[in-house]
XYZ file of C-alpha atoms in Angstrom:
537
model
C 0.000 0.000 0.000
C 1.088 3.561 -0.743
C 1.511 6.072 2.596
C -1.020 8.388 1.228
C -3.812 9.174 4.155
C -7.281 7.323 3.871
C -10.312 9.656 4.656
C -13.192 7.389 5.962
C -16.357 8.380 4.955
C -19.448 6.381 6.512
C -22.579 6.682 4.484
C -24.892 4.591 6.999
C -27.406 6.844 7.663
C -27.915 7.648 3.785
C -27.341 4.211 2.304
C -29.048 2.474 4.909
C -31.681 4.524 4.972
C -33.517 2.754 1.901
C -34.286 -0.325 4.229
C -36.114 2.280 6.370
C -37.451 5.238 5.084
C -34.724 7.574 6.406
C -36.397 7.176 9.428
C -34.118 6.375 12.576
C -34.496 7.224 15.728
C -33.086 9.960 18.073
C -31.619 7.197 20.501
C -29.433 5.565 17.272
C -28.565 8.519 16.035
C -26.783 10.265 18.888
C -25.207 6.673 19.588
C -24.342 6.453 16.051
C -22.732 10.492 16.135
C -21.001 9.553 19.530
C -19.241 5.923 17.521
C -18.073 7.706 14.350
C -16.262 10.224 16.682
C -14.929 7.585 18.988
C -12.957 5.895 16.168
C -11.820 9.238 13.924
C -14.239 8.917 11.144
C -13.817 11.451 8.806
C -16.869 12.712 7.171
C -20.270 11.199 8.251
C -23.251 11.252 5.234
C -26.176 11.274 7.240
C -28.579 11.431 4.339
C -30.062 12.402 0.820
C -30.915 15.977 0.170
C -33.538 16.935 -2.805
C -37.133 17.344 -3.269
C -40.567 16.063 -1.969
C -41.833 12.904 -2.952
C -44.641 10.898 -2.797
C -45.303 8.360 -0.148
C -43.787 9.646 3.405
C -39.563 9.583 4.043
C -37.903 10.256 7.733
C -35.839 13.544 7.497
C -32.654 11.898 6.827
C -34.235 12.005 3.434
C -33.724 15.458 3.258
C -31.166 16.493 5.746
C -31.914 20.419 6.309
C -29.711 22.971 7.155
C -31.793 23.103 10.219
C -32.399 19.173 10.728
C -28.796 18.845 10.760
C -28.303 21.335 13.612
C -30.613 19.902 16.002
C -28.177 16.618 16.095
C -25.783 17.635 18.231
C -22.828 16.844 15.662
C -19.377 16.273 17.359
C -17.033 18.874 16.631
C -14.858 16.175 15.168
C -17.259 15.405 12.759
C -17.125 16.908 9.365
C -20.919 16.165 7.509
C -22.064 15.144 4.150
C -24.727 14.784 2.171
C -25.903 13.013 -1.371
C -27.787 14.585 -4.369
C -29.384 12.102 -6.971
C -27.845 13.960 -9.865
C -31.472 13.314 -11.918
C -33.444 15.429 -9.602
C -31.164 17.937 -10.517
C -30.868 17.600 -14.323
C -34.672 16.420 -13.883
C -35.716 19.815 -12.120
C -38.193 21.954 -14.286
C -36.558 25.101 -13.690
C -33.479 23.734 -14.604
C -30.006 22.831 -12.550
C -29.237 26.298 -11.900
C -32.472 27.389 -10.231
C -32.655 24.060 -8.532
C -29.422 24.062 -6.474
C -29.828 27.569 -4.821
C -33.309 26.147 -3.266
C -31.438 22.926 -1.804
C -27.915 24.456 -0.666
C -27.297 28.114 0.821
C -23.661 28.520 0.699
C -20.955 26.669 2.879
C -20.811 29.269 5.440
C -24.206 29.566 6.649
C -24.428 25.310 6.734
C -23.585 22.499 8.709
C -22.265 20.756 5.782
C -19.384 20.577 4.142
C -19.381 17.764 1.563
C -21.793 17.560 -1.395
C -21.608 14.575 -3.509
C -23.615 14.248 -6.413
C -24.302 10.485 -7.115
C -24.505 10.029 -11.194
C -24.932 7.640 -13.873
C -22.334 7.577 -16.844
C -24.815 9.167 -18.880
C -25.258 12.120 -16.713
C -21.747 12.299 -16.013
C -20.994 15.782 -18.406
C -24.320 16.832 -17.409
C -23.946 17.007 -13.263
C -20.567 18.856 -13.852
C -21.689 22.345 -13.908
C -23.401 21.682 -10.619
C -20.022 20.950 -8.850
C -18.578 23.666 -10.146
C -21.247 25.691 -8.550
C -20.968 23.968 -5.288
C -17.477 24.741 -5.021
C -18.143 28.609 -5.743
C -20.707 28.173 -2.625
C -17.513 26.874 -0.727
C -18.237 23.379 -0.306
C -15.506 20.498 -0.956
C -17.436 18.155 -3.906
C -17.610 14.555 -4.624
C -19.129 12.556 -7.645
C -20.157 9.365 -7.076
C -19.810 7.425 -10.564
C -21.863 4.474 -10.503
C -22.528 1.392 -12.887
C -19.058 1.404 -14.023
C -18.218 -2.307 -13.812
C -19.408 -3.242 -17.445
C -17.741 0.534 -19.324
C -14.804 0.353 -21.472
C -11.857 1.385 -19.757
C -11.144 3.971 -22.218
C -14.516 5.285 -21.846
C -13.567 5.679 -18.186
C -10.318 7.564 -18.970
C -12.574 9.867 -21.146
C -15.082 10.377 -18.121
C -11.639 11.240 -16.202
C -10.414 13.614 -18.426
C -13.808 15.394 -18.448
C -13.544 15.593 -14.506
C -10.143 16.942 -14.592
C -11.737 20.233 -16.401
C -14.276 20.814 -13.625
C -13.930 21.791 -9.728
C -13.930 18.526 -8.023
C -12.427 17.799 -4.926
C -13.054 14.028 -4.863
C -14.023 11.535 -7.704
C -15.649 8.105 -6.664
C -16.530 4.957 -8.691
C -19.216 2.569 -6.934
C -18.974 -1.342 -7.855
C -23.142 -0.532 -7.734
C -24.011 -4.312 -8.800
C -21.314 -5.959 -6.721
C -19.958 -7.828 -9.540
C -16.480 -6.950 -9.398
C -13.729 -7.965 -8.131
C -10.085 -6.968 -6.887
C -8.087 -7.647 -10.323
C -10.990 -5.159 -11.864
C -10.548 -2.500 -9.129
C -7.412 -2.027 -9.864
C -7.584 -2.079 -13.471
C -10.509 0.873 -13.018
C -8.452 2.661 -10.778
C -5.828 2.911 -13.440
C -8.071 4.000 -15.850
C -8.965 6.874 -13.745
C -5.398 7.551 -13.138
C -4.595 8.615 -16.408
C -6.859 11.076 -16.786
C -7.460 12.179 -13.333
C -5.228 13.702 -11.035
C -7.058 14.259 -7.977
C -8.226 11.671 -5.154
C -10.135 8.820 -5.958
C -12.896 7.495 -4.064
C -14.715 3.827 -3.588
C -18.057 2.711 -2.579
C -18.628 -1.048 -2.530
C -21.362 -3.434 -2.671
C -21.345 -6.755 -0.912
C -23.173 -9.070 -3.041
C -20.213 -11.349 -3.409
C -18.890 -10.935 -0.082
C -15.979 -8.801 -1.899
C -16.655 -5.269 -0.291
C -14.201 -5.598 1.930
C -11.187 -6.992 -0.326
C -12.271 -4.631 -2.954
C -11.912 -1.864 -0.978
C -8.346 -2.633 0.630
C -7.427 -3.137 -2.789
C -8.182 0.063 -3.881
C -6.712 1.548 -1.394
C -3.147 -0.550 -2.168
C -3.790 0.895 -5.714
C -3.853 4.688 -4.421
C -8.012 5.382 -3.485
C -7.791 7.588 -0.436
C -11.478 8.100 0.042
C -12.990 5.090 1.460
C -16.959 4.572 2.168
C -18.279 2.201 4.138
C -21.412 1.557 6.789
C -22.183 0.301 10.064
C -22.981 -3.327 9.716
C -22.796 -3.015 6.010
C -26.483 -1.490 6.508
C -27.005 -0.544 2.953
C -28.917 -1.367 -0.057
C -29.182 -4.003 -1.630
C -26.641 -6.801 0.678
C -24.784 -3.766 1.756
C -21.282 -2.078 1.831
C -18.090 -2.476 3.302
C -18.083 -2.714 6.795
C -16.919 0.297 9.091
C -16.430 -1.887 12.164
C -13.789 -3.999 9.935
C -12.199 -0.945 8.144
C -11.330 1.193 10.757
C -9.837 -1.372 12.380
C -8.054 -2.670 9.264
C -6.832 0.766 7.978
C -5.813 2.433 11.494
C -2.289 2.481 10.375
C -2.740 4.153 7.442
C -4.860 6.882 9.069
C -2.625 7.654 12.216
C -5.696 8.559 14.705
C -6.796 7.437 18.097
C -9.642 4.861 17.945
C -11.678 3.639 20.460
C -14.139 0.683 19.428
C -15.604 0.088 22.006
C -18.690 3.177 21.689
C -18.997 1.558 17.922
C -18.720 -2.546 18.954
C -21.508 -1.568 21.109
C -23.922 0.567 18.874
C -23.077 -2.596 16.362
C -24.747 -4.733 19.168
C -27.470 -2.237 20.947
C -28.917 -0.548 17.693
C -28.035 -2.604 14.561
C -27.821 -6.109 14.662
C -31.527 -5.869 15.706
C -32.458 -3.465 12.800
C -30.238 -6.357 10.572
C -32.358 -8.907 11.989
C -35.757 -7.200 10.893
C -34.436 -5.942 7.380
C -32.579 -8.554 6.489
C -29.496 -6.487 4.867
C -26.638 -8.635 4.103
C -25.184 -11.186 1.050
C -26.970 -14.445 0.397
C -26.870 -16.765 -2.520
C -29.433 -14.411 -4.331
C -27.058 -11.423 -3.776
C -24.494 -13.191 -5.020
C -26.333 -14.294 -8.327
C -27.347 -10.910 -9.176
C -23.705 -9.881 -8.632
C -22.800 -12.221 -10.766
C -25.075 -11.777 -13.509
C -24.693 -8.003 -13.163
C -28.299 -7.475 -11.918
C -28.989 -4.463 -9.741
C -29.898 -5.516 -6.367
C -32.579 -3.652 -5.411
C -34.334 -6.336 -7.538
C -33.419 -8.790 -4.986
C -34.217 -6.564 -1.653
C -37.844 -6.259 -2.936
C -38.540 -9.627 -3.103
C -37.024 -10.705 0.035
C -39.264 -8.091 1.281
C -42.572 -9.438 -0.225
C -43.527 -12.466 0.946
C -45.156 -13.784 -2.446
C -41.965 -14.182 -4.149
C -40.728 -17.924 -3.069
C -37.668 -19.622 -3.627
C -38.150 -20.784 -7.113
C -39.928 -17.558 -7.712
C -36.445 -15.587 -6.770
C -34.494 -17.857 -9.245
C -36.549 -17.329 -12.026
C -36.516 -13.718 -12.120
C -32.657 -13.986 -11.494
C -32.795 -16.067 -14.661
C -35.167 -13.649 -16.656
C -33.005 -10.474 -15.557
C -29.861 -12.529 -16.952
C -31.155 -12.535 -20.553
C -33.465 -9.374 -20.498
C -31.072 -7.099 -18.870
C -31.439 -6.071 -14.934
C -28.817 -2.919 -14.246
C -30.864 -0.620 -13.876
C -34.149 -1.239 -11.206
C -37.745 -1.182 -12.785
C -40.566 -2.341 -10.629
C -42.711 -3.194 -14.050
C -39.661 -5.721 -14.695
C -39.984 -7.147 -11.754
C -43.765 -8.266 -11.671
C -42.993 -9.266 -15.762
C -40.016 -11.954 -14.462
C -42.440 -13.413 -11.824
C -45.173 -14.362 -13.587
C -43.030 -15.723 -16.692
C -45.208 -16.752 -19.226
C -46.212 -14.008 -21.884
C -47.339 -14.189 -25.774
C -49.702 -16.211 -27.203
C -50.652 -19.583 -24.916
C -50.376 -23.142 -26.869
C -51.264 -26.699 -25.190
C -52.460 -29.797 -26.769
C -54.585 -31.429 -24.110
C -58.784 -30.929 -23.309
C -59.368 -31.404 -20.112
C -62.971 -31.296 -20.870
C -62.565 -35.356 -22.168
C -62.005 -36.106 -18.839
C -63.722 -33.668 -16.632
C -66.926 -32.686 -18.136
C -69.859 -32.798 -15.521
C -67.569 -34.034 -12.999
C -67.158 -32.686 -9.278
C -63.241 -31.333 -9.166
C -61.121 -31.580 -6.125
C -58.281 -29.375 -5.550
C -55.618 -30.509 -2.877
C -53.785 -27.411 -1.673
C -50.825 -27.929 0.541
C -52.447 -25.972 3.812
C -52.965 -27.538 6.803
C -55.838 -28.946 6.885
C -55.687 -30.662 4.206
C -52.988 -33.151 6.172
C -55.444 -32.935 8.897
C -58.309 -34.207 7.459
C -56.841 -36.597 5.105
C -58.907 -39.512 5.937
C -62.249 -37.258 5.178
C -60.884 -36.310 2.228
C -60.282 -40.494 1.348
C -63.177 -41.501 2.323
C -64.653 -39.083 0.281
C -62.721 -39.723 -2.763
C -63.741 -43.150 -2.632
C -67.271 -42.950 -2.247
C -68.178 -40.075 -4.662
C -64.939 -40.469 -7.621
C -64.234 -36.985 -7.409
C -61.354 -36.075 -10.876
C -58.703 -34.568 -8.006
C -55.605 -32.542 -8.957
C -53.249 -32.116 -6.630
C -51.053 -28.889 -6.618
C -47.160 -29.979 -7.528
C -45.983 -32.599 -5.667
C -48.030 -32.555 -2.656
C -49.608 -36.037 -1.558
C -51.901 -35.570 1.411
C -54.274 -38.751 -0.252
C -53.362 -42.072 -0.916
C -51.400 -41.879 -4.044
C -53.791 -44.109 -6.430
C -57.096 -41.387 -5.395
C -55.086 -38.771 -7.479
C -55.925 -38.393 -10.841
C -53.503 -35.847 -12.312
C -50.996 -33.228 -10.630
C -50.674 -29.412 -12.029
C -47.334 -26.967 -12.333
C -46.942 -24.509 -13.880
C -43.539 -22.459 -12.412
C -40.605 -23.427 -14.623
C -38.148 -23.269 -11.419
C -40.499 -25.185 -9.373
C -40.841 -27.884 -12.070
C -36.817 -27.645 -12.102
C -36.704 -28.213 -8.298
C -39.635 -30.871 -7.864
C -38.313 -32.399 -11.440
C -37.088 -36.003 -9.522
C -39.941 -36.133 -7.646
C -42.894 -35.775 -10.305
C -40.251 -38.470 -12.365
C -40.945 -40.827 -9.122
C -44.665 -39.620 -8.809
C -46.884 -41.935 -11.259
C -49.921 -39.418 -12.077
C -49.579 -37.292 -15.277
C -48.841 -34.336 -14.950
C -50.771 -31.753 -16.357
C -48.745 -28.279 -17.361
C -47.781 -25.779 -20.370
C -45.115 -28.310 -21.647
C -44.841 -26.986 -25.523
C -43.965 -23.510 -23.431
C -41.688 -24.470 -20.826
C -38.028 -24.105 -21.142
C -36.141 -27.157 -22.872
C -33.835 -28.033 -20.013
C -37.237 -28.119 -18.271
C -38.498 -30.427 -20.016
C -35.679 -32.122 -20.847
C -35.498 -32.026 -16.469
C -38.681 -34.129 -16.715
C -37.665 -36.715 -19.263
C -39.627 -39.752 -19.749
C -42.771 -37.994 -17.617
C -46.477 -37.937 -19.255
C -47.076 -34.280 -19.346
C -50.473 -33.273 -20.307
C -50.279 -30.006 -22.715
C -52.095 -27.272 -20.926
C -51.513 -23.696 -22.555
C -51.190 -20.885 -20.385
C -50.672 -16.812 -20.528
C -50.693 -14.417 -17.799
C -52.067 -10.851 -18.665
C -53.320 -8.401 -15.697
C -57.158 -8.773 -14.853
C -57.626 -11.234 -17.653
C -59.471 -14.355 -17.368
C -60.242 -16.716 -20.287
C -60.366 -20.482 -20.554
C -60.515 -22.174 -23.442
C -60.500 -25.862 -24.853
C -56.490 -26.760 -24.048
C -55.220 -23.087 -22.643
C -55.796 -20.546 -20.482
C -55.338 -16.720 -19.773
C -54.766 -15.698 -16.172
C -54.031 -12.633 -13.975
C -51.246 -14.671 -12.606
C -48.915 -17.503 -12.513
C -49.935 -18.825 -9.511
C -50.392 -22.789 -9.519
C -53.861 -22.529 -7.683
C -55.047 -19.963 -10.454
C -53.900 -23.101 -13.205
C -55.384 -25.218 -11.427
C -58.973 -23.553 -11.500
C -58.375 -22.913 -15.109
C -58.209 -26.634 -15.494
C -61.054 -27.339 -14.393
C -63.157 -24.450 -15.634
C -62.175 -25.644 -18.878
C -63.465 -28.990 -18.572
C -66.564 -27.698 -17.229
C -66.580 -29.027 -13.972
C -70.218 -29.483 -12.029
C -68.244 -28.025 -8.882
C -64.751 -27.159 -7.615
C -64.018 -28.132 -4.445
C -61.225 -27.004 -2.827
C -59.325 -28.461 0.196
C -55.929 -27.447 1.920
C -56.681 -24.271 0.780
C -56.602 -22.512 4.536
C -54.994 -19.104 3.422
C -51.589 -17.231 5.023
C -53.016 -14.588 7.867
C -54.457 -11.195 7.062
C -52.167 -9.006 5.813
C -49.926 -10.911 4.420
C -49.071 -10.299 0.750
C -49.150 -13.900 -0.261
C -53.180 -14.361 1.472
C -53.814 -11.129 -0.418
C -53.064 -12.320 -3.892
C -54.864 -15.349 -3.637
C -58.009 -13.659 -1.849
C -57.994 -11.419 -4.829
C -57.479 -14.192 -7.667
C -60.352 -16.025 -5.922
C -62.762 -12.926 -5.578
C -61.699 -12.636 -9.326
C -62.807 -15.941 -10.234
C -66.047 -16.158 -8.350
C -67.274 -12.532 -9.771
C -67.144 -14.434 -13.614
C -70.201 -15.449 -15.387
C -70.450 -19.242 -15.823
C -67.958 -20.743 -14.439
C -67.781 -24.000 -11.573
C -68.746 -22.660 -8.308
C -66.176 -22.844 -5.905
C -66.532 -24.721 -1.895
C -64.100 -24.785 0.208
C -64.320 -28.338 2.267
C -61.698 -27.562 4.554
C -61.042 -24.836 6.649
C -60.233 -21.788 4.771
C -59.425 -17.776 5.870
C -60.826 -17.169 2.141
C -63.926 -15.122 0.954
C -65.775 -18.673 -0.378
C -68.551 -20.488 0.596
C -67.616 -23.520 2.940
C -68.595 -26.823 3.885
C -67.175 -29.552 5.643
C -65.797 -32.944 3.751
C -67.471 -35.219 6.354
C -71.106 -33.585 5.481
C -70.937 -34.029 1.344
């Protein structure tokens, strides 16, 4: 490493702010204030600063002038704050009328670092802004992000530009976590010959690489390092502060005392990790990988309707359709999969026409009233389809089994090999290695498309609101024109919960159609349906 001084710059309060809403409390904060002193931090970022938007944020959303006094900063304490460049450039009035409204100059304000976080694309753009900062007396930072996949000459170019322009302090972010040390240092290079001024690095943690990425930008000459309390960030998070400033107090020659920051680690954050859920996991790692921004992954670990296979899937989508840059509309388009025209070959009407239907969910009480649900099997010859792989009945009482999730077909694939019902799904649209997964299988042809609000089944497809394999299900027998569905192990998630809500809606949906198999639930069920009891049919 080079003897150049690192400047530590923790960004928790900003960057961890998008688990939260910006919205910490008083008791954290002065703990938090009271740690960054104890072990020489340089600058602290305590938040964003820019406009109103809808939907509420906590003031470290906004970080006022007059927020920012009321803290009771430590003197040692030097504070910064972010700028999403594209509420700038984005501003109706224009950049120049929309700075004077966020920043009075340096003087009259707690702060004293602006950084203006950027795309490459807004890069020329968000330079006249610094240079206005400056005149205002502030030091200036750009944070460059997405640069992982750009040409290395390209990034020379963008350091050239930057030389031209009153910067104090130009950062690259690893924003997708996909890099790793040998790439550092061939970025920081880049920068080097057309920059002359320090370089900054902010790190992402998707493949546990924050860390080494960092300390090997900082053997390559960065001297502005960011990192966050616990790695509380977006996404899996950042470097760690509690591991830097303890691996870089040589380099930085100041008194540090741990102890105030080992314990807000333990009082204030490790509980906050445990309810958020920040840090790397496989799925991190994937969309680091893959080069998939990771707020795609933080949402669905945050809504409970996205399982497992539902997670890999959209992983898998985001791989081919490109995922760098976050779009909610994306998102719900990689869940449910199946778009375009539906094709199947099978009528389920030969075999179901007239016929009571019995759907075997994989609730509770389904399991618990097995025997009922044999019994009745036997006496009235119910066609039953059970959901995937599921086998609360006696094996030979099930007539077919329906799936209709690629991944879960991928994960259950040995299973429905062993299982000896057909098994009724979209094969002609499934993936090959899907199919190819569940070689030697009888797979009944069942087309299927998933359009918002649309219902529609006809002789060997369907069109549904979602990809859900309870919604298929129904389609399959509403295509066969079933006398009655009835529905057991169907009991529904609690109130609340966005997984009970998407079903409660698909089956409100169903039931408000004209024509179609009425629907009784004959176990218990949290559901808006009529109910009976298996032992009473």
């Amino acid at each position: 490493m080079n003897d150049q001084h690192v400047i530590l710059l923790d960004c928790t309060l900003r960057d961890g702010g998008y688990y939260n809403n910006w919205d910490f409390d008083a008791e954290l904060v002065r703990d938090y204030l009271a740690a960054m002193e104890a072990v020489s931090i340089d600058y602290v970022e305590l938040g964003l600063r820019g406009f109103g938007t809808s939907g509420f944020r906590g003031a470290f959303a906004y970080t006022t002038d007059s927020f920012l006094r009321g803290l009771g900063i430590p003197e040692g304490l030097q504070v910064g704050v972010m700028v999403n460049a594209s509420e700038l450039l984005g501003h109706p009035e224009g950049l120049q009328v929309a700075l004077p409204r966020l920043f009075v100059p340096a003087e009259q304000s707690p702060v004293a670092l602006v950084r203006l976080a950027c795309h490459v694309q807004e890069f020329a753009a968000t330079l006249p802004a610094c240079d206005w900062l400056s005149e205002q007396g502030y030091k200036v930072g750009i944070n460059l992000m997405q640069v992982a996949d750009r040409d290395l000459a390209e990034v020379e170019e963008l350091a050239r530009m930057a030389q031209q322009h009153r910067l104090d302090v130009l950062y690259f972010a690893d924003s997708l976590g996909s890099l790793a040390p040998p790439q550092i240092s061939a970025l920081v290079q880049a920068f080097r010959r057309g920059w002359k001024g320090p370089l900054g690095i902010h790190t992402h943690d998707n493949r546990t690489l924050a860390q080494a990425n960092t300390l090997q930008a900082v053997a390559d000459g960065v001297t502005w390092v960011d990192s966050t309390v616990t790695g509380m960030g977006r996404g899996p998070g950042n470097a760690r502060t509690e591991y830097l400033v303890v691996e870089l107090a040589s380099r930085r020659d100041r008194v540090i005392n741990v102890a105030p920051l080992f314990s807000l680690v333990s009082r204030h954050f490790k509980p906050l990790q445990q309810h958020h859920g920040w840090g790397t996991n496989p799925y991190y790692l994937l969309a680091g990988t893959y080069g998939i921004h990771p707020t795609y992954i933080q949402e669905m670990l945050s809504d409970s309707r996205y399982a497992e296979e539902d997670l890999l899937i959209v992983l898998d989508f985001l791989k081919n359709q490109g995922g760098k840059k976050f779009n909610p509309g994306t998102l719900e388009s990689a869940r449910h999969f199946y778009s375009g025209e539906p094709q199947g070959s099978w009528t389920p009407r030969q075999v179901i026409e007239g016929r009571e239907v019995l759907l075997l969910g994989s609730g509770p009480g389904a399991k618990r009233h097995s025997r009922g649900l044999e019994d009745y099997i036997r006496r009235s010859k119910p066609f039953v389809i059970a959901l995937n792989t599921q086998s609360i009945v006696a094996s030979e009482l099930i007539d077919v089994r329906a799936a209709c999730h690629p991944f879960r077909l991928m994960a259950d694939c040995q299973e429905h090999r062993r299982l000896p019902q057909p098994l009724v799904t979209p094969a002609h649209m499934l993936p090959g290695k899907v199919r190819d997964a569940l070689g030697g299988k009888t797979l009944l042809d069942f087309g299927i498309s998933v359009k918002a609000g649309a219902f529609h089944f006809a002789e060997n497809h369907c069109v549904l609101p979602t990809s859900l394999v309870a919604a298929y299900a129904l389609a399959i027998a509403a295509s066969g024109r079933a006398a009655r569905i009835l529905l057991a192990g169907f009991d529904g998630y609690l109130p609340g919960d966005a997984r009970y809500e998407e079903v409660a809606q698909l089956l409100a949906a169903y039931q408000a159609l004209p024509h179609v198999p009425p629907l009784l639930a004959v176990t218990p069920s949290r559901y808006q349906i009529p109910g009976s009891t298996i032992y009473a049919l």
